[in-house]
Coordinates of C-alpha atoms in Angstrom, one line a residue:
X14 CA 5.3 -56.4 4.6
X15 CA 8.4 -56.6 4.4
X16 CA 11.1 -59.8 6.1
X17 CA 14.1 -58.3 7.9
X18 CA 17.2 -60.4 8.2
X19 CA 19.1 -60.1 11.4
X20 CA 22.8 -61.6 11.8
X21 CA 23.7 -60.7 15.4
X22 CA 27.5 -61.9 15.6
X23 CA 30.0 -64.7 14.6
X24 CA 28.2 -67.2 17.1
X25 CA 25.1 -67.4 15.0
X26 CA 26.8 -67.6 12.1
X27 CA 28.1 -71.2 13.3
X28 CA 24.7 -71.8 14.2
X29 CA 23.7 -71.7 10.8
X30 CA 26.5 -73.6 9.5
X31 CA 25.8 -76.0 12.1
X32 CA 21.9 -76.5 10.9
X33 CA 22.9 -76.7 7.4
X34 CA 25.4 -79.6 8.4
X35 CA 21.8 -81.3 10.8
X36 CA 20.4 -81.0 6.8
X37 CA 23.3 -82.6 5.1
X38 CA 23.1 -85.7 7.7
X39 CA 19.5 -85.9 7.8
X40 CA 19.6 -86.4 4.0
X41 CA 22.3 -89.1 4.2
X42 CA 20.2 -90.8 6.8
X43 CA 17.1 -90.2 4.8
X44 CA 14.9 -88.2 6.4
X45 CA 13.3 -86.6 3.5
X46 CA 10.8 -84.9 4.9
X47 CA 13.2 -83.5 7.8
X48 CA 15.5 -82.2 4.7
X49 CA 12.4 -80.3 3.2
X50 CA 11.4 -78.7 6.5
X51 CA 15.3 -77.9 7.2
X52 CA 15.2 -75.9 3.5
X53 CA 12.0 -74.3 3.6
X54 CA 13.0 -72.5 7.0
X55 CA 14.6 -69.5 5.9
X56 CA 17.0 -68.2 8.1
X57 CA 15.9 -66.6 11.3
X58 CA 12.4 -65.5 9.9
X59 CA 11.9 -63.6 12.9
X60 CA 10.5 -59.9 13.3
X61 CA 8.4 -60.6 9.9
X62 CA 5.0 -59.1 11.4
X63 CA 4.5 -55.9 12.6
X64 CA 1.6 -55.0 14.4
X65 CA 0.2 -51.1 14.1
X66 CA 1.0 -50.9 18.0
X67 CA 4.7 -51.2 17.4
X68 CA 5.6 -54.7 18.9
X69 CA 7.2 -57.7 17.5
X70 CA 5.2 -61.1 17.5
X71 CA 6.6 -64.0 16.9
X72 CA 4.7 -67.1 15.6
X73 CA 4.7 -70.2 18.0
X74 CA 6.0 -73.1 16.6
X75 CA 4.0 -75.1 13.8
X76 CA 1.7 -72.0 13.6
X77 CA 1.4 -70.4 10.2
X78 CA 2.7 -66.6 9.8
X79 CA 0.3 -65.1 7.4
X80 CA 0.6 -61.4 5.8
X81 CA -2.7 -59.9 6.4
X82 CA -2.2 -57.2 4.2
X83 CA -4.7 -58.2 1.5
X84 CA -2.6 -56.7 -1.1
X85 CA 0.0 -58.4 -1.2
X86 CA -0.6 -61.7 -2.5
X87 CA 1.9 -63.2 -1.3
X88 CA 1.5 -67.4 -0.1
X89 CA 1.8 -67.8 3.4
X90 CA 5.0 -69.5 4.8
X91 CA 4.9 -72.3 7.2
X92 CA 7.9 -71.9 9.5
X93 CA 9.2 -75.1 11.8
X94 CA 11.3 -74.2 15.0
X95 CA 13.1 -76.4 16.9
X96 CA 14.1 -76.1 20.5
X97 CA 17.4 -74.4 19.2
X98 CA 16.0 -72.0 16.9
X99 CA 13.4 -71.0 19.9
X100 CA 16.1 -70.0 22.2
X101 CA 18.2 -68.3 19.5
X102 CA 14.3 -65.9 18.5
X103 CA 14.4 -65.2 22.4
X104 CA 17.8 -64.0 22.2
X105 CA 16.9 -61.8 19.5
X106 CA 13.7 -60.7 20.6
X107 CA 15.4 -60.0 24.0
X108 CA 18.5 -57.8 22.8
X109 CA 16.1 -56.2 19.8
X110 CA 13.8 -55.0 23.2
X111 CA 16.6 -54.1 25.0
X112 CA 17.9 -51.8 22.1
X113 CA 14.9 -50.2 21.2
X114 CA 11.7 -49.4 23.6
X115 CA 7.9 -48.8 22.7
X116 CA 6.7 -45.9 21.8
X117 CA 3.1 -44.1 22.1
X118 CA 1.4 -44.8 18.8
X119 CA -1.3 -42.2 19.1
X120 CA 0.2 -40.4 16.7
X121 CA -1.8 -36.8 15.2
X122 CA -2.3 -37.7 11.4
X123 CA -2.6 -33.9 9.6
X124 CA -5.9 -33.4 7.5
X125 CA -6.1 -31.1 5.1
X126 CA -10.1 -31.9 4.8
X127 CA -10.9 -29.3 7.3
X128 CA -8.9 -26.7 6.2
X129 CA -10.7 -27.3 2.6
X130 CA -13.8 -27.4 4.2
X131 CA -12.7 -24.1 6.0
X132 CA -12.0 -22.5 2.8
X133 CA -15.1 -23.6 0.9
X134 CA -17.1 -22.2 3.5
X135 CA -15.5 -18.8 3.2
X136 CA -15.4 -19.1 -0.9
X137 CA -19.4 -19.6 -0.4
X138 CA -20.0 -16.7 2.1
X139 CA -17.8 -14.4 -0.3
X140 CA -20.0 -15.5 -3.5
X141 CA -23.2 -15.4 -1.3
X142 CA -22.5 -12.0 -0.3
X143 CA -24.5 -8.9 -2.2
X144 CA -22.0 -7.9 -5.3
X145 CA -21.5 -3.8 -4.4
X146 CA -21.8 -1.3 -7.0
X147 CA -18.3 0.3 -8.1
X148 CA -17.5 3.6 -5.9
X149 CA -20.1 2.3 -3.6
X150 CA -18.9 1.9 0.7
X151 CA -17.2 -0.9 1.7
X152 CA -19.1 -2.6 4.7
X153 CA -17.5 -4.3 6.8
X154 CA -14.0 -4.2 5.2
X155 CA -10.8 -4.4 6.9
X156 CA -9.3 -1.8 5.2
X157 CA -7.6 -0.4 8.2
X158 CA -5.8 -3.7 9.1
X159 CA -2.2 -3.5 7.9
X160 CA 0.8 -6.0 8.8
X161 CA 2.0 -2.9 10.6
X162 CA -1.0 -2.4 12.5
X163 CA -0.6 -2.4 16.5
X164 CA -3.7 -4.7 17.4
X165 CA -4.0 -5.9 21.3
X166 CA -2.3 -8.6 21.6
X167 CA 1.5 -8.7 21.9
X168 CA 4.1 -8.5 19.6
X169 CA 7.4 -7.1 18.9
X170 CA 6.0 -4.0 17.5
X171 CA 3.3 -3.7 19.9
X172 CA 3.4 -0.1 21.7
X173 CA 3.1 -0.4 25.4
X174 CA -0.4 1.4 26.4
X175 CA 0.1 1.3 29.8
X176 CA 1.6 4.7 30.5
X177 CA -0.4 7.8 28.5
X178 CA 2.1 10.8 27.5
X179 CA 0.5 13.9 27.2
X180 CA 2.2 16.2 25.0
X181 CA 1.7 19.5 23.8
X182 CA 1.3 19.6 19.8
X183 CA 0.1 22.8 19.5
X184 CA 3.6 23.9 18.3
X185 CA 4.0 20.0 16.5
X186 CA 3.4 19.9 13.0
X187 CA 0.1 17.8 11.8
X188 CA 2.1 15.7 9.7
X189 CA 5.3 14.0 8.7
X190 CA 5.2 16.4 5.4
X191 CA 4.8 19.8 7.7
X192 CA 7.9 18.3 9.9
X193 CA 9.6 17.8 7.0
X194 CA 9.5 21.4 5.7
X195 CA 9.9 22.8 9.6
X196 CA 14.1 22.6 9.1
X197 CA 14.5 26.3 8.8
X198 CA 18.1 25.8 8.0
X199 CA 16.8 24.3 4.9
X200 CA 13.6 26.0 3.8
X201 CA 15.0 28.5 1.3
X202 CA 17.2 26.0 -0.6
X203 CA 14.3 23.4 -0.4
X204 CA 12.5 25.6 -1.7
X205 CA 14.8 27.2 -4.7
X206 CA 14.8 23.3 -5.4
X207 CA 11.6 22.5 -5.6
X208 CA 11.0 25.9 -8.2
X209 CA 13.7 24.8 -10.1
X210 CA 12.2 20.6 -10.3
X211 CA 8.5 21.9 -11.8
X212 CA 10.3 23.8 -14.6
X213 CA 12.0 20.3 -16.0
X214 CA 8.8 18.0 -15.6
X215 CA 5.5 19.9 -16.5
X216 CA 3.2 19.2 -19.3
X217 CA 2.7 21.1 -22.4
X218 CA 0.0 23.4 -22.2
X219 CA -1.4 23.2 -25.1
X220 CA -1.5 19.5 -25.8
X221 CA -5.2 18.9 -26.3
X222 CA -5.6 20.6 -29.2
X223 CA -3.4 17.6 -30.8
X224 CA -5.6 15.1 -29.0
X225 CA -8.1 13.8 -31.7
X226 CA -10.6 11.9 -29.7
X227 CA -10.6 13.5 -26.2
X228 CA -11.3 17.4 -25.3
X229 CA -11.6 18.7 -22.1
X230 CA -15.2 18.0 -20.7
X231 CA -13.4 14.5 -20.9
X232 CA -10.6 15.5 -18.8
X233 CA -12.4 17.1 -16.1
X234 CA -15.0 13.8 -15.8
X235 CA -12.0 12.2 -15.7
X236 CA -10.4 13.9 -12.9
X237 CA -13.8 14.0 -10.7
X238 CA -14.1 10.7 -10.9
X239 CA -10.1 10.1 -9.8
X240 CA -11.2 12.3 -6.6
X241 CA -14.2 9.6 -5.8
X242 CA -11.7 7.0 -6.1
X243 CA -9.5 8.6 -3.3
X244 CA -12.5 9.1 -0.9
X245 CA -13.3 5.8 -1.7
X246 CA -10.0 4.1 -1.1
X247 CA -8.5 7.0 1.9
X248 CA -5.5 7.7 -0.3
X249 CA -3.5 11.1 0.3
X250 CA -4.1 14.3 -1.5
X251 CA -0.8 14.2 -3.2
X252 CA -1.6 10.8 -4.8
X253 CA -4.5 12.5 -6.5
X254 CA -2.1 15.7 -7.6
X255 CA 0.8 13.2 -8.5
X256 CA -2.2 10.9 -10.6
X257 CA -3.2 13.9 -12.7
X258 CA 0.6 15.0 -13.5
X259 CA 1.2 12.0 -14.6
X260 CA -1.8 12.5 -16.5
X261 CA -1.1 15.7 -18.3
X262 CA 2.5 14.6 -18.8
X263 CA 1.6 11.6 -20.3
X264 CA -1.0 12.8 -23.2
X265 CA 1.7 16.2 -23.9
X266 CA 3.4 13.0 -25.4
X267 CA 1.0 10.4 -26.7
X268 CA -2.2 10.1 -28.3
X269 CA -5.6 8.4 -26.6
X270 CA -8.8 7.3 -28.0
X271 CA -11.5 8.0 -25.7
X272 CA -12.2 4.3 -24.8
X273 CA -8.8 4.3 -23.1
X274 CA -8.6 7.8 -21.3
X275 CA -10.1 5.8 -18.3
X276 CA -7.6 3.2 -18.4
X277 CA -4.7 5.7 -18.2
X278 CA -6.5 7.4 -15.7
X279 CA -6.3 3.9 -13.8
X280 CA -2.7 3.2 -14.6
X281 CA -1.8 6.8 -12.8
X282 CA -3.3 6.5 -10.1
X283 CA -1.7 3.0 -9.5
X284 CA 1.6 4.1 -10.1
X285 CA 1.1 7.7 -8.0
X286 CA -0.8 5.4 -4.9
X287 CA 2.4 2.9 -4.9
X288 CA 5.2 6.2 -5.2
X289 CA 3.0 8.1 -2.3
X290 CA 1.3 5.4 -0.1
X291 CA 2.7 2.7 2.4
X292 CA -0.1 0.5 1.6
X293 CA -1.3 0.9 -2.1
X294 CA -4.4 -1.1 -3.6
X295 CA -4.0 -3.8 -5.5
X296 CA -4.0 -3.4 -8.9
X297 CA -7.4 -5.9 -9.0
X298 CA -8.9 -3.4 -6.8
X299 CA -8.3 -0.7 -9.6
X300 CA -9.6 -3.0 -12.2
X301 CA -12.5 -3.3 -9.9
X302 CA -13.7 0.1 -9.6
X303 CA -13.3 0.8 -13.3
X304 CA -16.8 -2.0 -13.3
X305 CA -14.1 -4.6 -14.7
X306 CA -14.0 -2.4 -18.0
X307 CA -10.7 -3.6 -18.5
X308 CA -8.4 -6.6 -16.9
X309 CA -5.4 -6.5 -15.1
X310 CA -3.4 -7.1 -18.3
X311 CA -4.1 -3.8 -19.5
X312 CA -3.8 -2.0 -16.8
X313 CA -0.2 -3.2 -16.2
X314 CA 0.6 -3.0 -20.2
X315 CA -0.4 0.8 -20.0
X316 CA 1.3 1.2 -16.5
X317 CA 4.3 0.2 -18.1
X318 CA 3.6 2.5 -20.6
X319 CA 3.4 5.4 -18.9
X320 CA 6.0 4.7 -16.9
X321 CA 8.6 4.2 -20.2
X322 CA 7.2 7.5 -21.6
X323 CA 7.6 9.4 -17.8
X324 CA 10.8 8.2 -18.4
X325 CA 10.5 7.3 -14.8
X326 CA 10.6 10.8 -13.5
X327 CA 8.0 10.7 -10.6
X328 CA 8.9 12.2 -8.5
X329 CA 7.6 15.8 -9.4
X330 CA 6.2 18.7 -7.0
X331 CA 2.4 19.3 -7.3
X332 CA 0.8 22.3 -5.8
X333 CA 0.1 20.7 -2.7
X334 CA 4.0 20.6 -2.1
X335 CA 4.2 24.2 -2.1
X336 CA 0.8 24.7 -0.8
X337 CA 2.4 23.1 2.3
X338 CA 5.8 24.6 2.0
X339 CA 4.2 28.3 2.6
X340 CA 1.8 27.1 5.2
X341 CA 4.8 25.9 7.1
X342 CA 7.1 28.6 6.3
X343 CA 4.7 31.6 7.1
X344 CA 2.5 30.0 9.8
X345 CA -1.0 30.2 8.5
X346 CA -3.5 29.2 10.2
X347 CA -5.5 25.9 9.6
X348 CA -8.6 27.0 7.6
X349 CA -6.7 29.6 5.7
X350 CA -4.5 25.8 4.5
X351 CA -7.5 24.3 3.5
X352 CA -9.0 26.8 1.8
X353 CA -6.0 26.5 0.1
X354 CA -6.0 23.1 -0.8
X355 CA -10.2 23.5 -1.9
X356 CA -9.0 25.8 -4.8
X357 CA -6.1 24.4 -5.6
X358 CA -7.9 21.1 -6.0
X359 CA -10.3 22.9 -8.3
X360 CA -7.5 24.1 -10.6
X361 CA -7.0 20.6 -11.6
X362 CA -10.4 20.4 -12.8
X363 CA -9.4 22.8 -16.1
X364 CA -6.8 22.3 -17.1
X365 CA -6.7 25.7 -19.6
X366 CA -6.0 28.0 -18.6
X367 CA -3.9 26.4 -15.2
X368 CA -1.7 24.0 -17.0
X369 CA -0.1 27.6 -18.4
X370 CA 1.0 28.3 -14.7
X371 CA 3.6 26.9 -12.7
X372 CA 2.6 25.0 -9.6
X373 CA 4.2 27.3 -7.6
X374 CA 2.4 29.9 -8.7
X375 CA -0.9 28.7 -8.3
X376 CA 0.0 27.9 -4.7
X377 CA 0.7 31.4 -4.1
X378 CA -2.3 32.4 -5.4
X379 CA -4.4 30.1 -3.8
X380 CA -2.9 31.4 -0.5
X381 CA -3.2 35.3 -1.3
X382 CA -7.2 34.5 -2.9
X383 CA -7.9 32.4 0.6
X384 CA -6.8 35.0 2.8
X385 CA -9.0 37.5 0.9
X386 CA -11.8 35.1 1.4
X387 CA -11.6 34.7 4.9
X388 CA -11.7 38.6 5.7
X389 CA -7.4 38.6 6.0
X390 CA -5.2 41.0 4.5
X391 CA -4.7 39.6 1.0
X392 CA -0.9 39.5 1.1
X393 CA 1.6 40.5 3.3
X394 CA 5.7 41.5 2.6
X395 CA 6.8 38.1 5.0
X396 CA 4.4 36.4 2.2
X397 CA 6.1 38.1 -0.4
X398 CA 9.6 37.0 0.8
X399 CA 9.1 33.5 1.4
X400 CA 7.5 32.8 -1.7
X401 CA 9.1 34.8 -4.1
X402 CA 6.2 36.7 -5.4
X403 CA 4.6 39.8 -5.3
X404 CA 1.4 40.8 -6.0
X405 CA 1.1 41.9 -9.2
X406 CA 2.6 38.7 -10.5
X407 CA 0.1 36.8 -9.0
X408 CA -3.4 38.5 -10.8
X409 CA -3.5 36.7 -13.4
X410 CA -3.9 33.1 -11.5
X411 CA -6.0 35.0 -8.8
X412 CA -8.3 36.3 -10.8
X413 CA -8.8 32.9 -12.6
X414 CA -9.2 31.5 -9.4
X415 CA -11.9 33.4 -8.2
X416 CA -13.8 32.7 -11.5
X417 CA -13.5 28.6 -10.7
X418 CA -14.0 29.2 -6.9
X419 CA -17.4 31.3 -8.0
X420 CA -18.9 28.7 -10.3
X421 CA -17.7 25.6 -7.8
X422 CA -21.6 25.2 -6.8
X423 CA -23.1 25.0 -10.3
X424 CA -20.6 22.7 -11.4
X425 CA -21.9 19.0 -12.6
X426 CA -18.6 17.4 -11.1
X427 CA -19.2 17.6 -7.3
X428 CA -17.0 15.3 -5.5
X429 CA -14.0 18.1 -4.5
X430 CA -16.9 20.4 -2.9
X431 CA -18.4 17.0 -0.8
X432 CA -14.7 16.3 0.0
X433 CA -14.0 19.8 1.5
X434 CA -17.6 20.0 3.3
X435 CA -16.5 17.6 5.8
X436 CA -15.2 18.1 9.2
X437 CA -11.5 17.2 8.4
X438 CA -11.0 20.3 6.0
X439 CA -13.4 22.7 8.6
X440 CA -15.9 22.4 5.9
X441 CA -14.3 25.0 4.3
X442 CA -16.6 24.9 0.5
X443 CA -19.2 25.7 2.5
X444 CA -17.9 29.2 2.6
X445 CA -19.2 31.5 -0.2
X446 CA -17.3 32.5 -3.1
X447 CA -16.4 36.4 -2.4
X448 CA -16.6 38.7 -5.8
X449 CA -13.0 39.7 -7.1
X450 CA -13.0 42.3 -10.0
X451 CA -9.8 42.9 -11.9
X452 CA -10.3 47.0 -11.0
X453 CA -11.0 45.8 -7.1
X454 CA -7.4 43.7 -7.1
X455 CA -5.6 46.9 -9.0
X456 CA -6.7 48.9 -6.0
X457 CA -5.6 46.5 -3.3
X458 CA -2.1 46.5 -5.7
X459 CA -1.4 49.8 -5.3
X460 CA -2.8 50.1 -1.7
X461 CA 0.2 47.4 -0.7
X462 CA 2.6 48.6 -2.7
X463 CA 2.2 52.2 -1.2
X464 CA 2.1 50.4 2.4
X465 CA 5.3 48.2 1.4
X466 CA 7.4 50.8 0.0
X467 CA 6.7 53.4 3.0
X468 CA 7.2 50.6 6.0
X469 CA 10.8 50.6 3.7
X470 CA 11.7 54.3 3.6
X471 CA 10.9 53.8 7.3
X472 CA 13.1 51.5 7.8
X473 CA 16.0 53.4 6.3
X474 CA 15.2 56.5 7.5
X475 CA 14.9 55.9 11.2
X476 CA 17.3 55.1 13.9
X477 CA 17.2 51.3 14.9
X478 CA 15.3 51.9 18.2
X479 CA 12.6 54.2 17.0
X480 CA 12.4 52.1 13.5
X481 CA 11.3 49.1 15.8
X482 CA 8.5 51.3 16.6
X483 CA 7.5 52.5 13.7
X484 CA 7.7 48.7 11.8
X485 CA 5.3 47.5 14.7
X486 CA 2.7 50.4 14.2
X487 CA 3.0 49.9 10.4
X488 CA 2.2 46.2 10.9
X489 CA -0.8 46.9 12.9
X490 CA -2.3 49.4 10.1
X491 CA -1.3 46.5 7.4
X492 CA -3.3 44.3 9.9
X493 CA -6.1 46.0 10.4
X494 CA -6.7 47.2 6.2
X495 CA -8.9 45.1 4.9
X496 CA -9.0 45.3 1.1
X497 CA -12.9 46.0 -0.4

């Protein structure tokens, strides 16, 4: 504890020249033991104890002032007032109350032994808990709770629930990417741009014959297994097609043993789930489902691996982009779209021969092969204007199409069909596979082109009242011809 020294103003200074002067005559008169008392009294040894309730006590006279901190050894001090020295320690005491008041010493002390005991007891629940198999559902996982999440109670982004709009969205598109592609004013050059972006960034074709270790029956486990991971972490479609182009694109370049296909597969889909989704998993969440095969090391090391041989180019259309681009532009209806998307997700389980076509392109013929399986006219000359292709360039894709969409039900890989048999895609593979025969689809050819090229002649031939006529009875005979 420490001894302050207060010197309150010029008249106490003379005060303490004045007992220093009492010393100097005591000792000429004698008085040794007055002289020692006089020196040992150190000069106003006041305000030397606190007390833990904040006041000041002050020793009486001839009473010993003893630290009781047990610390400190420190010999205790026997101080010696006078009558003059008591008034001047009332003085102070007085003016040292006056200046500063009492306060409430009930002061909160923080403890961080709860908030340890808090933790440990969450640490223990989490390590007590059943360790779940990779893949496997997550109970009772907040997976939907985002720092953008509107809960109940009120905050700055909170949405005010009081009044209920009621809107009609049967005109609205599902999504931001539909509303996106509604600009008409833009649709055709968005369009020419996407055509012209797959031509720079596609893989080669041909790249696993140059692949020593891996084949295709590798790939396509590969890829199956990348579609479980999506279900099992709700991540968008196009993160799955973005995943697998990065894929493709990054073995046209570099060589992988086996042991490490998985791992690139891992670093794609981390890179294509943090380009497409607000909320991406954390990269120990993709070292987790891979059964902690590898660390989170390597699966940044080969992230940043692919990303130097991508040369950063990500941004790359996948045939879900133009899938949705002509469902927008031509107004199909909703199970004709995910048919659609069912077959176009089954292209990217071979990938000969469909790495040879151009996304694009397999869009369209996913469209034309999923209006022939729902009982529609297989292609139409709006169809054939808005996507750029007619349809004899599209038999090649069709065809191949048909064989995948035939064989979907034998296949061991099985996680795009349970995908598409729920409620959200209209359970659309649940819908059999409809026979397509190369002489069949040269019929239907000529049958449209006969159809197209007379509804032209028409067109040219007739005045512009009656020609509106005859386009609307030549659209209800290409309506009602269904192609066998």
């Amino acid at each position: 504890m420490a001894t302050f020294r207060i010197h309150e103003d010029l008249e106490k200074e003379n005060r303490i020249l004045t007992t220093k002067s009492a010393v100097g005559a005591a000792a000429a008169v004698g008085s040794k033991q007055q002289a020692q008392q006089f020196q040992q009294r150190s000069t106003f040894g006041v305000l030397n104890n606190l007390t833990s309730n904040g006041r000041t006590e002050v020793p009486v006279a001839g009473e010993k002032a003893v630290l009781k901190d047990p610390k400190l050894k420190i010999k205790p001090t026997v101080i010696v007032k006078t009558k003059q020295d008591e008034n001047c320690t009332a003085n102070v005491v007085q003016q040292a109350k006056a200046v500063s008041k009492p306060t409430s010493t009930n002061f909160q002390v923080y403890d961080d032994s709860k908030e340890n005991e808090a933790t440990a007891a969450k640490k223990d629940d989490s390590v007590h808990e059943a360790k779940r198999a990779p893949l496997q559902e997550l109970k009772n996982a907040e997976l939907l709770e985002t720092p953008m999440s509107v809960g109940d109670s009120f905050s700055p982004m909170s949405v005010d629930k009081s009044v209920v709009q009621v809107e009609d969205t049967s005109l609205v598109p599902r999504n931001d990417r539909e509303r996106f592609f509604e600009v008409e004013e833009y649709q055709v050059d968005i369009l020419a741009y996407l055509k012209e972006a797959e031509k720079r960034h596609r893989p080669k074709p041909a790249y696993m014959k140059k692949q020593p270790d891996i084949n295709h029956s590798m790939r396509t486990i590969l890829v199956d297994w990348l579609v479980e991971v999506c279900e099992e972490y709700r991540l968008q479609s196009e993160t799955l097609c973005l995943a697998i182009s990065y894929i493709d694109r990054f073995l046209s370049f570099m060589s992988v043993v086996r042991a490490k296909l998985q791992l690139v597969g891992t670093a794609a889909m981390f890179i294509a789930a943090k380009y497409e989704e607000i909320y991406p998993p954390d990269v120990g969440e993709f070292v987790y489902i891979t059964d902690d095969t590898y660390t989170k090391t390597q699966v940044l090391r080969m992230e940043q691996l692919i990303l130097k041989v991508l040369g950063f180019d990500l941004s790359v259309p996948t045939t879900l982009v133009f899938t949705t681009v002509y469902c927008v532009m031509n107004d199909v209806p909703d199970k004709v779209k995910h048919m659609c998307m069912y077959l176009c997700e089954l292209s990217l389980l071979d990938a000969d021969p469909f790495l040879t076509y151009l996304p694009s392109k397999i869009s369209a013929g996913a469209l034309a092969l999923s209006r022939y399986t729902l009982d529609l006219p297989i292609w139409s000359r709006m169809l054939e204007t808005n996507t750029g292709y007619q349809l004899e360039d599209l038999k090649d894709i069709i065809l191949d199409l048909n064989k995948v969409h035939q064989k979907a039900e034998s296949l061991a890989q099985q996680a795009i069909q349970e995908k598409f048999k729920g409620n959200k895609y209209m359970q659309v593979a649940t819908i059999p596979a409809t026979e397509l025969s190369e002489e069949t689809f040269d019929k239907m050819c000529k049958s449209f082109a006969a159809i197209t090229s007379a509804a032209a002649e028409a067109e040219l031939s007739t005045a512009p009242n009656s020609a509106l006529n005859h386009n609307d009875s030549m659209r209800e005979m290409m309506s009602s011809l269904l192609f066998v």
